[in-house]
Amino acid sequence: LESRDVFAELLVPLLNYDWSGYLEMQLAARRTTNDAEDRLGLATEAEFDATVKKVALLWQPTDWLSLRTSVGESFVVPELN
């Protein structure tokens, strides 16, 4: 089984004022590639490629309150049978 993964994440401050509070955005992505060959004793070859993304926002209007939201993707690796 051969697996290659690459991950990147970026944190971007958007606002930082007394009247609006602090606002930041997080962007993330992960690229996964898996190849299964006959080395596992399988009769067939299996391949899996996926890129998943995530976007998140953090708003902190006061020192004692933070609100966070995020949207992301996920995947389930297929069975090797």
C-alpha positions as protocol buffer text, in pm:
chain_id: "A"
residue {
  index: 1
  type: LEU
  ca { x: 0 y: 0 z: 0 }
}
residue {
  index: 2
  type: GLU
  ca { x: 149 y: 329 z: -107 }
}
residue {
  index: 3
  type: SER
  ca { x: 9 y: 653 z: 33 }
}
residue {
  index: 4
  type: ARG
  ca { x: 97 y: 1014 z: -47 }
}
residue {
  index: 5
  type: ASP
  ca { x: -55 y: 1307 z: 143 }
}
residue {
  index: 6
  type: VAL
  ca { x: -13 y: 1684 z: 123 }
}
residue {
  index: 7
  type: PHE
  ca { x: -170 y: 1929 z: 367 }
}
residue {
  index: 8
  type: ALA
  ca { x: -185 y: 2309 z: 362 }
}
residue {
  index: 9
  type: GLU
  ca { x: -348 y: 2553 z: 602 }
}
residue {
  index: 10
  type: LEU
  ca { x: -378 y: 2931 z: 592 }
}
residue {
  index: 11
  type: LEU
  ca { x: -497 y: 3158 z: 874 }
}
residue {
  index: 12
  type: VAL
  ca { x: -605 y: 3507 z: 762 }
}
residue {
  index: 13
  type: PRO
  ca { x: -691 y: 3782 z: 1015 }
}
residue {
  index: 14
  type: LEU
  ca { x: -976 y: 3990 z: 865 }
}
residue {
  index: 15
  type: LEU
  ca { x: -1071 y: 4242 z: 1138 }
}
residue {
  index: 16
  type: ASN
  ca { x: -920 y: 4354 z: 1466 }
}
residue {
  index: 17
  type: TYR
  ca { x: -1098 y: 4668 z: 1591 }
}
residue {
  index: 18
  type: ASP
  ca { x: -1243 y: 4758 z: 1931 }
}
residue {
  index: 19
  type: TRP
  ca { x: -1588 y: 4828 z: 1779 }
}
residue {
  index: 20
  type: SER
  ca { x: -1609 y: 4504 z: 1574 }
}
residue {
  index: 21
  type: GLY
  ca { x: -1394 y: 4259 z: 1765 }
}
residue {
  index: 22
  type: TYR
  ca { x: -1158 y: 4009 z: 1609 }
}
residue {
  index: 23
  type: LEU
  ca { x: -1245 y: 3810 z: 1294 }
}
residue {
  index: 24
  type: GLU
  ca { x: -1028 y: 3549 z: 1127 }
}
residue {
  index: 25
  type: MET
  ca { x: -1070 y: 3299 z: 843 }
}
residue {
  index: 26
  type: GLN
  ca { x: -903 y: 2960 z: 816 }
}
residue {
  index: 27
  type: LEU
  ca { x: -857 y: 2783 z: 482 }
}
residue {
  index: 28
  type: ALA
  ca { x: -730 y: 2425 z: 466 }
}
residue {
  index: 29
  type: ALA
  ca { x: -690 y: 2155 z: 203 }
}
residue {
  index: 30
  type: ARG
  ca { x: -561 y: 1798 z: 203 }
}
residue {
  index: 31
  type: ARG
  ca { x: -471 y: 1585 z: -99 }
}
residue {
  index: 32
  type: THR
  ca { x: -456 y: 1207 z: -50 }
}
residue {
  index: 33
  type: THR
  ca { x: -351 y: 940 z: -298 }
}
residue {
  index: 34
  type: ASN
  ca { x: -348 y: 570 z: -211 }
}
residue {
  index: 35
  type: ASP
  ca { x: -246 y: 284 z: -441 }
}
residue {
  index: 36
  type: ALA
  ca { x: -286 y: -81 z: -339 }
}
residue {
  index: 37
  type: GLU
  ca { x: -112 y: -338 z: -552 }
}
residue {
  index: 38
  type: ASP
  ca { x: -68 y: -714 z: -539 }
}
residue {
  index: 39
  type: ARG
  ca { x: 179 y: -670 z: -250 }
}
residue {
  index: 40
  type: LEU
  ca { x: -116 y: -703 z: -12 }
}
residue {
  index: 41
  type: GLY
  ca { x: -219 y: -1035 z: -162 }
}
residue {
  index: 42
  type: LEU
  ca { x: -514 y: -875 z: -340 }
}
residue {
  index: 43
  type: ALA
  ca { x: -637 y: -1007 z: -671 }
}
residue {
  index: 44
  type: THR
  ca { x: -716 y: -657 z: -796 }
}
residue {
  index: 45
  type: GLU
  ca { x: -557 y: -315 z: -783 }
}
residue {
  index: 46
  type: ALA
  ca { x: -730 y: -37 z: -592 }
}
residue {
  index: 47
  type: GLU
  ca { x: -672 y: 335 z: -627 }
}
residue {
  index: 48
  type: PHE
  ca { x: -806 y: 625 z: -428 }
}
residue {
  index: 49
  type: ASP
  ca { x: -759 y: 997 z: -492 }
}
residue {
  index: 50
  type: ALA
  ca { x: -927 y: 1274 z: -294 }
}
residue {
  index: 51
  type: THR
  ca { x: -890 y: 1642 z: -217 }
}
residue {
  index: 52
  type: VAL
  ca { x: -1084 y: 1771 z: 82 }
}
residue {
  index: 53
  type: LYS
  ca { x: -1130 y: 2135 z: 176 }
}
residue {
  index: 54
  type: LYS
  ca { x: -1227 y: 2329 z: 489 }
}
residue {
  index: 55
  type: VAL
  ca { x: -1326 y: 2692 z: 551 }
}
residue {
  index: 56
  type: ALA
  ca { x: -1373 y: 2826 z: 904 }
}
residue {
  index: 57
  type: LEU
  ca { x: -1450 y: 3165 z: 1060 }
}
residue {
  index: 58
  type: LEU
  ca { x: -1380 y: 3279 z: 1414 }
}
residue {
  index: 59
  type: TRP
  ca { x: -1543 y: 3596 z: 1550 }
}
residue {
  index: 60
  type: GLN
  ca { x: -1450 y: 3720 z: 1895 }
}
residue {
  index: 61
  type: PRO
  ca { x: -1659 y: 4032 z: 1972 }
}
residue {
  index: 62
  type: THR
  ca { x: -1543 y: 4045 z: 2336 }
}
residue {
  index: 63
  type: ASP
  ca { x: -1270 y: 3889 z: 2548 }
}
residue {
  index: 64
  type: TRP
  ca { x: -1517 y: 3640 z: 2698 }
}
residue {
  index: 65
  type: LEU
  ca { x: -1718 y: 3538 z: 2387 }
}
residue {
  index: 66
  type: SER
  ca { x: -1606 y: 3355 z: 2071 }
}
residue {
  index: 67
  type: LEU
  ca { x: -1820 y: 3221 z: 1788 }
}
residue {
  index: 68
  type: ARG
  ca { x: -1679 y: 2971 z: 1539 }
}
residue {
  index: 69
  type: THR
  ca { x: -1829 y: 2814 z: 1229 }
}
residue {
  index: 70
  type: SER
  ca { x: -1680 y: 2582 z: 970 }
}
residue {
  index: 71
  type: VAL
  ca { x: -1767 y: 2396 z: 653 }
}
residue {
  index: 72
  type: GLY
  ca { x: -1561 y: 2102 z: 539 }
}
residue {
  index: 73
  type: GLU
  ca { x: -1556 y: 1782 z: 340 }
}
residue {
  index: 74
  type: SER
  ca { x: -1461 y: 1431 z: 440 }
}
residue {
  index: 75
  type: PHE
  ca { x: -1412 y: 1096 z: 274 }
}
residue {
  index: 76
  type: VAL
  ca { x: -1416 y: 727 z: 353 }
}
residue {
  index: 77
  type: VAL
  ca { x: -1140 y: 519 z: 197 }
}
residue {
  index: 78
  type: PRO
  ca { x: -1289 y: 236 z: -11 }
}
residue {
  index: 79
  type: GLU
  ca { x: -1239 y: -122 z: 102 }
}
residue {
  index: 80
  type: LEU
  ca { x: -950 y: -316 z: -49 }
}
residue {
  index: 81
  type: ASN
  ca { x: -1127 y: -633 z: -152 }
}
